[in-house]
């Protein structure tokens, strides 16, 4: 097999993998977004859903906290940055 054919097959495989990953992500993300929004509202926060940047922002102790639901990452002054929505919720409940 020539090196050129091998690269072409590899490129096709990578494209297929990207498509499958995107389908998987698009199927899970709405549920994760809704879960985070519901949990924040339940705790009295007023989250803003920024669909363009695929994140959710809300105010906590006067600081803006950003959550990326699909990745499960969160960051902002006033919380210890991390990954895992349950870890964020524990910090908010203290």
mmCIF file with all atom_site columns, C-alpha atoms in Angstrom:
data_model
loop_
_atom_site.group_PDB
_atom_site.id
_atom_site.type_symbol
_atom_site.label_atom_id
_atom_site.label_alt_id
_atom_site.label_comp_id
_atom_site.label_asym_id
_atom_site.label_entity_id
_atom_site.label_seq_id
_atom_site.pdbx_PDB_ins_code
_atom_site.Cartn_x
_atom_site.Cartn_y
_atom_site.Cartn_z
_atom_site.occupancy
_atom_site.B_iso_or_equiv
_atom_site.pdbx_formal_charge
_atom_site.auth_seq_id
_atom_site.auth_comp_id
_atom_site.auth_asym_id
_atom_site.auth_atom_id
_atom_site.pdbx_PDB_model_num
ATOM 1  C CA . UNK A 1 1  ? 0.000   0.000  0.000  1.00 0.00 ? 1  UNK A CA 1
ATOM 2  C CA . UNK A 1 2  ? 1.407   3.373  -0.882 1.00 0.00 ? 2  UNK A CA 1
ATOM 3  C CA . UNK A 1 3  ? 1.922   6.021  1.734  1.00 0.00 ? 3  UNK A CA 1
ATOM 4  C CA . UNK A 1 4  ? -0.487  8.318  -0.097 1.00 0.00 ? 4  UNK A CA 1
ATOM 5  C CA . UNK A 1 5  ? -3.344  5.783  0.059  1.00 0.00 ? 5  UNK A CA 1
ATOM 6  C CA . UNK A 1 6  ? -2.657  5.167  3.737  1.00 0.00 ? 6  UNK A CA 1
ATOM 7  C CA . UNK A 1 7  ? -2.918  8.912  4.478  1.00 0.00 ? 7  UNK A CA 1
ATOM 8  C CA . UNK A 1 8  ? -6.151  9.134  2.500  1.00 0.00 ? 8  UNK A CA 1
ATOM 9  C CA . UNK A 1 9  ? -7.702  6.259  4.441  1.00 0.00 ? 9  UNK A CA 1
ATOM 10 C CA . UNK A 1 10 ? -6.515  7.792  7.693  1.00 0.00 ? 10 UNK A CA 1
ATOM 11 C CA . UNK A 1 11 ? -8.092  11.131 6.744  1.00 0.00 ? 11 UNK A CA 1
ATOM 12 C CA . UNK A 1 12 ? -11.379 9.408  5.937  1.00 0.00 ? 12 UNK A CA 1
ATOM 13 C CA . UNK A 1 13 ? -11.282 7.549  9.263  1.00 0.00 ? 13 UNK A CA 1
ATOM 14 C CA . UNK A 1 14 ? -10.609 10.768 11.155 1.00 0.00 ? 14 UNK A CA 1
ATOM 15 C CA . UNK A 1 15 ? -13.491 12.520 9.407  1.00 0.00 ? 15 UNK A CA 1
ATOM 16 C CA . UNK A 1 16 ? -15.828 9.655  10.308 1.00 0.00 ? 16 UNK A CA 1
ATOM 17 C CA . UNK A 1 17 ? -14.636 9.801  13.924 1.00 0.00 ? 17 UNK A CA 1
ATOM 18 C CA . UNK A 1 18 ? -15.278 13.578 14.027 1.00 0.00 ? 18 UNK A CA 1
ATOM 19 C CA . UNK A 1 19 ? -18.803 13.071 12.685 1.00 0.00 ? 19 UNK A CA 1
ATOM 20 C CA . UNK A 1 20 ? -19.580 10.348 15.230 1.00 0.00 ? 20 UNK A CA 1
ATOM 21 C CA . UNK A 1 21 ? -18.203 12.450 18.066 1.00 0.00 ? 21 UNK A CA 1
ATOM 22 C CA . UNK A 1 22 ? -20.308 15.436 16.988 1.00 0.00 ? 22 UNK A CA 1
ATOM 23 C CA . UNK A 1 23 ? -23.466 13.299 16.801 1.00 0.00 ? 23 UNK A CA 1
ATOM 24 C CA . UNK A 1 24 ? -22.773 11.880 20.243 1.00 0.00 ? 24 UNK A CA 1
ATOM 25 C CA . UNK A 1 25 ? -22.098 15.335 21.649 1.00 0.00 ? 25 UNK A CA 1
ATOM 26 C CA . UNK A 1 26 ? -25.184 16.920 20.098 1.00 0.00 ? 26 UNK A CA 1
ATOM 27 C CA . UNK A 1 27 ? -27.296 14.142 21.594 1.00 0.00 ? 27 UNK A CA 1
ATOM 28 C CA . UNK A 1 28 ? -25.948 14.558 25.131 1.00 0.00 ? 28 UNK A CA 1
ATOM 29 C CA . UNK A 1 29 ? -25.390 18.283 25.345 1.00 0.00 ? 29 UNK A CA 1
ATOM 30 C CA . UNK A 1 30 ? -29.019 19.473 25.531 1.00 0.00 ? 30 UNK A CA 1
ATOM 31 C CA . UNK A 1 31 ? -29.674 17.182 28.497 1.00 0.00 ? 31 UNK A CA 1
ATOM 32 C CA . UNK A 1 32 ? -26.554 18.314 30.288 1.00 0.00 ? 32 UNK A CA 1
ATOM 33 C CA . UNK A 1 33 ? -27.369 21.983 29.666 1.00 0.00 ? 33 UNK A CA 1
ATOM 34 C CA . UNK A 1 34 ? -30.884 21.543 31.009 1.00 0.00 ? 34 UNK A CA 1
ATOM 35 C CA . UNK A 1 35 ? -29.601 19.699 34.069 1.00 0.00 ? 35 UNK A CA 1
ATOM 36 C CA . UNK A 1 36 ? -27.126 22.467 34.933 1.00 0.00 ? 36 UNK A CA 1
ATOM 37 C CA . UNK A 1 37 ? -29.707 25.199 34.331 1.00 0.00 ? 37 UNK A CA 1
ATOM 38 C CA . UNK A 1 38 ? -32.295 23.411 36.474 1.00 0.00 ? 38 UNK A CA 1
ATOM 39 C CA . UNK A 1 39 ? -29.851 22.780 39.342 1.00 0.00 ? 39 UNK A CA 1
ATOM 40 C CA . UNK A 1 40 ? -28.680 26.393 39.356 1.00 0.00 ? 40 UNK A CA 1
ATOM 41 C CA . UNK A 1 41 ? -32.247 27.715 39.310 1.00 0.00 ? 41 UNK A CA 1
ATOM 42 C CA . UNK A 1 42 ? -33.200 25.314 42.100 1.00 0.00 ? 42 UNK A CA 1
ATOM 43 C CA . UNK A 1 43 ? -30.467 26.948 44.195 1.00 0.00 ? 43 UNK A CA 1
ATOM 44 C CA . UNK A 1 44 ? -31.777 30.439 43.476 1.00 0.00 ? 44 UNK A CA 1
ATOM 45 C CA . UNK A 1 45 ? -29.295 31.496 40.796 1.00 0.00 ? 45 UNK A CA 1
ATOM 46 C CA . UNK A 1 46 ? -30.288 33.203 37.546 1.00 0.00 ? 46 UNK A CA 1
ATOM 47 C CA . UNK A 1 47 ? -28.119 31.469 34.926 1.00 0.00 ? 47 UNK A CA 1
ATOM 48 C CA . UNK A 1 48 ? -27.632 32.919 31.456 1.00 0.00 ? 48 UNK A CA 1
ATOM 49 C CA . UNK A 1 49 ? -27.420 30.311 28.699 1.00 0.00 ? 49 UNK A CA 1
ATOM 50 C CA . UNK A 1 50 ? -24.801 31.438 26.169 1.00 0.00 ? 50 UNK A CA 1
ATOM 51 C CA . UNK A 1 51 ? -25.456 28.997 23.333 1.00 0.00 ? 51 UNK A CA 1
ATOM 52 C CA . UNK A 1 52 ? -23.022 30.749 20.984 1.00 0.00 ? 52 UNK A CA 1
ATOM 53 C CA . UNK A 1 53 ? -20.083 30.034 23.314 1.00 0.00 ? 53 UNK A CA 1
ATOM 54 C CA . UNK A 1 54 ? -21.596 26.770 24.602 1.00 0.00 ? 54 UNK A CA 1
ATOM 55 C CA . UNK A 1 55 ? -21.462 27.877 28.208 1.00 0.00 ? 55 UNK A CA 1
ATOM 56 C CA . UNK A 1 56 ? -23.651 28.992 31.079 1.00 0.00 ? 56 UNK A CA 1
ATOM 57 C CA . UNK A 1 57 ? -22.832 32.003 33.249 1.00 0.00 ? 57 UNK A CA 1
ATOM 58 C CA . UNK A 1 58 ? -24.209 33.051 36.605 1.00 0.00 ? 58 UNK A CA 1
ATOM 59 C CA . UNK A 1 59 ? -23.291 35.307 39.484 1.00 0.00 ? 59 UNK A CA 1
ATOM 60 C CA . UNK A 1 60 ? -21.979 33.834 42.743 1.00 0.00 ? 60 UNK A CA 1
ATOM 61 C CA . UNK A 1 61 ? -20.963 36.137 45.611 1.00 0.00 ? 61 UNK A CA 1
ATOM 62 C CA . UNK A 1 62 ? -20.588 39.014 43.167 1.00 0.00 ? 62 UNK A CA 1
ATOM 63 C CA . UNK A 1 63 ? -18.415 37.116 40.690 1.00 0.00 ? 63 UNK A CA 1
ATOM 64 C CA . UNK A 1 64 ? -19.221 35.560 37.329 1.00 0.00 ? 64 UNK A CA 1
ATOM 65 C CA . UNK A 1 65 ? -18.921 31.780 37.202 1.00 0.00 ? 65 UNK A CA 1
ATOM 66 C CA . UNK A 1 66 ? -18.764 30.056 33.810 1.00 0.00 ? 66 UNK A CA 1
ATOM 67 C CA . UNK A 1 67 ? -19.834 26.453 33.271 1.00 0.00 ? 67 UNK A CA 1
ATOM 68 C CA . UNK A 1 68 ? -19.223 24.411 30.132 1.00 0.00 ? 68 UNK A CA 1
ATOM 69 C CA . UNK A 1 69 ? -21.874 21.672 30.528 1.00 0.00 ? 69 UNK A CA 1
ATOM 70 C CA . UNK A 1 70 ? -20.642 19.230 27.903 1.00 0.00 ? 70 UNK A CA 1
ATOM 71 C CA . UNK A 1 71 ? -17.098 19.208 29.246 1.00 0.00 ? 71 UNK A CA 1
ATOM 72 C CA . UNK A 1 72 ? -18.278 19.566 32.831 1.00 0.00 ? 72 UNK A CA 1
ATOM 73 C CA . UNK A 1 73 ? -15.736 22.317 33.443 1.00 0.00 ? 73 UNK A CA 1
ATOM 74 C CA . UNK A 1 74 ? -16.368 25.376 35.555 1.00 0.00 ? 74 UNK A CA 1
ATOM 75 C CA . UNK A 1 75 ? -14.315 28.420 36.417 1.00 0.00 ? 75 UNK A CA 1
ATOM 76 C CA . UNK A 1 76 ? -14.611 31.789 38.104 1.00 0.00 ? 76 UNK A CA 1
ATOM 77 C CA . UNK A 1 77 ? -13.506 33.811 41.077 1.00 0.00 ? 77 UNK A CA 1
ATOM 78 C CA . UNK A 1 78 ? -15.157 32.489 44.205 1.00 0.00 ? 78 UNK A CA 1
ATOM 79 C CA . UNK A 1 79 ? -15.045 28.795 43.293 1.00 0.00 ? 79 UNK A CA 1
ATOM 80 C CA . UNK A 1 80 ? -12.190 26.373 42.952 1.00 0.00 ? 80 UNK A CA 1
ATOM 81 C CA . UNK A 1 81 ? -11.950 25.706 39.212 1.00 0.00 ? 81 UNK A CA 1
ATOM 82 C CA . UNK A 1 82 ? -12.584 22.128 38.290 1.00 0.00 ? 82 UNK A CA 1
ATOM 83 C CA . UNK A 1 83 ? -14.445 19.516 36.373 1.00 0.00 ? 83 UNK A CA 1
ATOM 84 C CA . UNK A 1 84 ? -17.642 17.776 37.355 1.00 0.00 ? 84 UNK A CA 1
ATOM 85 C CA . UNK A 1 85 ? -20.960 19.507 37.840 1.00 0.00 ? 85 UNK A CA 1
ATOM 86 C CA . UNK A 1 86 ? -21.486 17.737 41.170 1.00 0.00 ? 86 UNK A CA 1
ATOM 87 C CA . UNK A 1 87 ? -18.241 19.296 42.464 1.00 0.00 ? 87 UNK A CA 1
ATOM 88 C CA . UNK A 1 88 ? -19.476 22.754 41.469 1.00 0.00 ? 88 UNK A CA 1
ATOM 89 C CA . UNK A 1 89 ? -22.833 22.183 43.133 1.00 0.00 ? 89 UNK A CA 1
ATOM 90 C CA . UNK A 1 90 ? -21.112 21.098 46.363 1.00 0.00 ? 90 UNK A CA 1
ATOM 91 C CA . UNK A 1 91 ? -19.130 24.349 46.384 1.00 0.00 ? 91 UNK A CA 1
ATOM 92 C CA . UNK A 1 92 ? -22.279 26.376 45.802 1.00 0.00 ? 92 UNK A CA 1
ATOM 93 C CA . UNK A 1 93 ? -24.105 24.599 48.618 1.00 0.00 ? 93 UNK A CA 1
ATOM 94 C CA . UNK A 1 94 ? -21.482 25.510 51.248 1.00 0.00 ? 94 UNK A CA 1
#
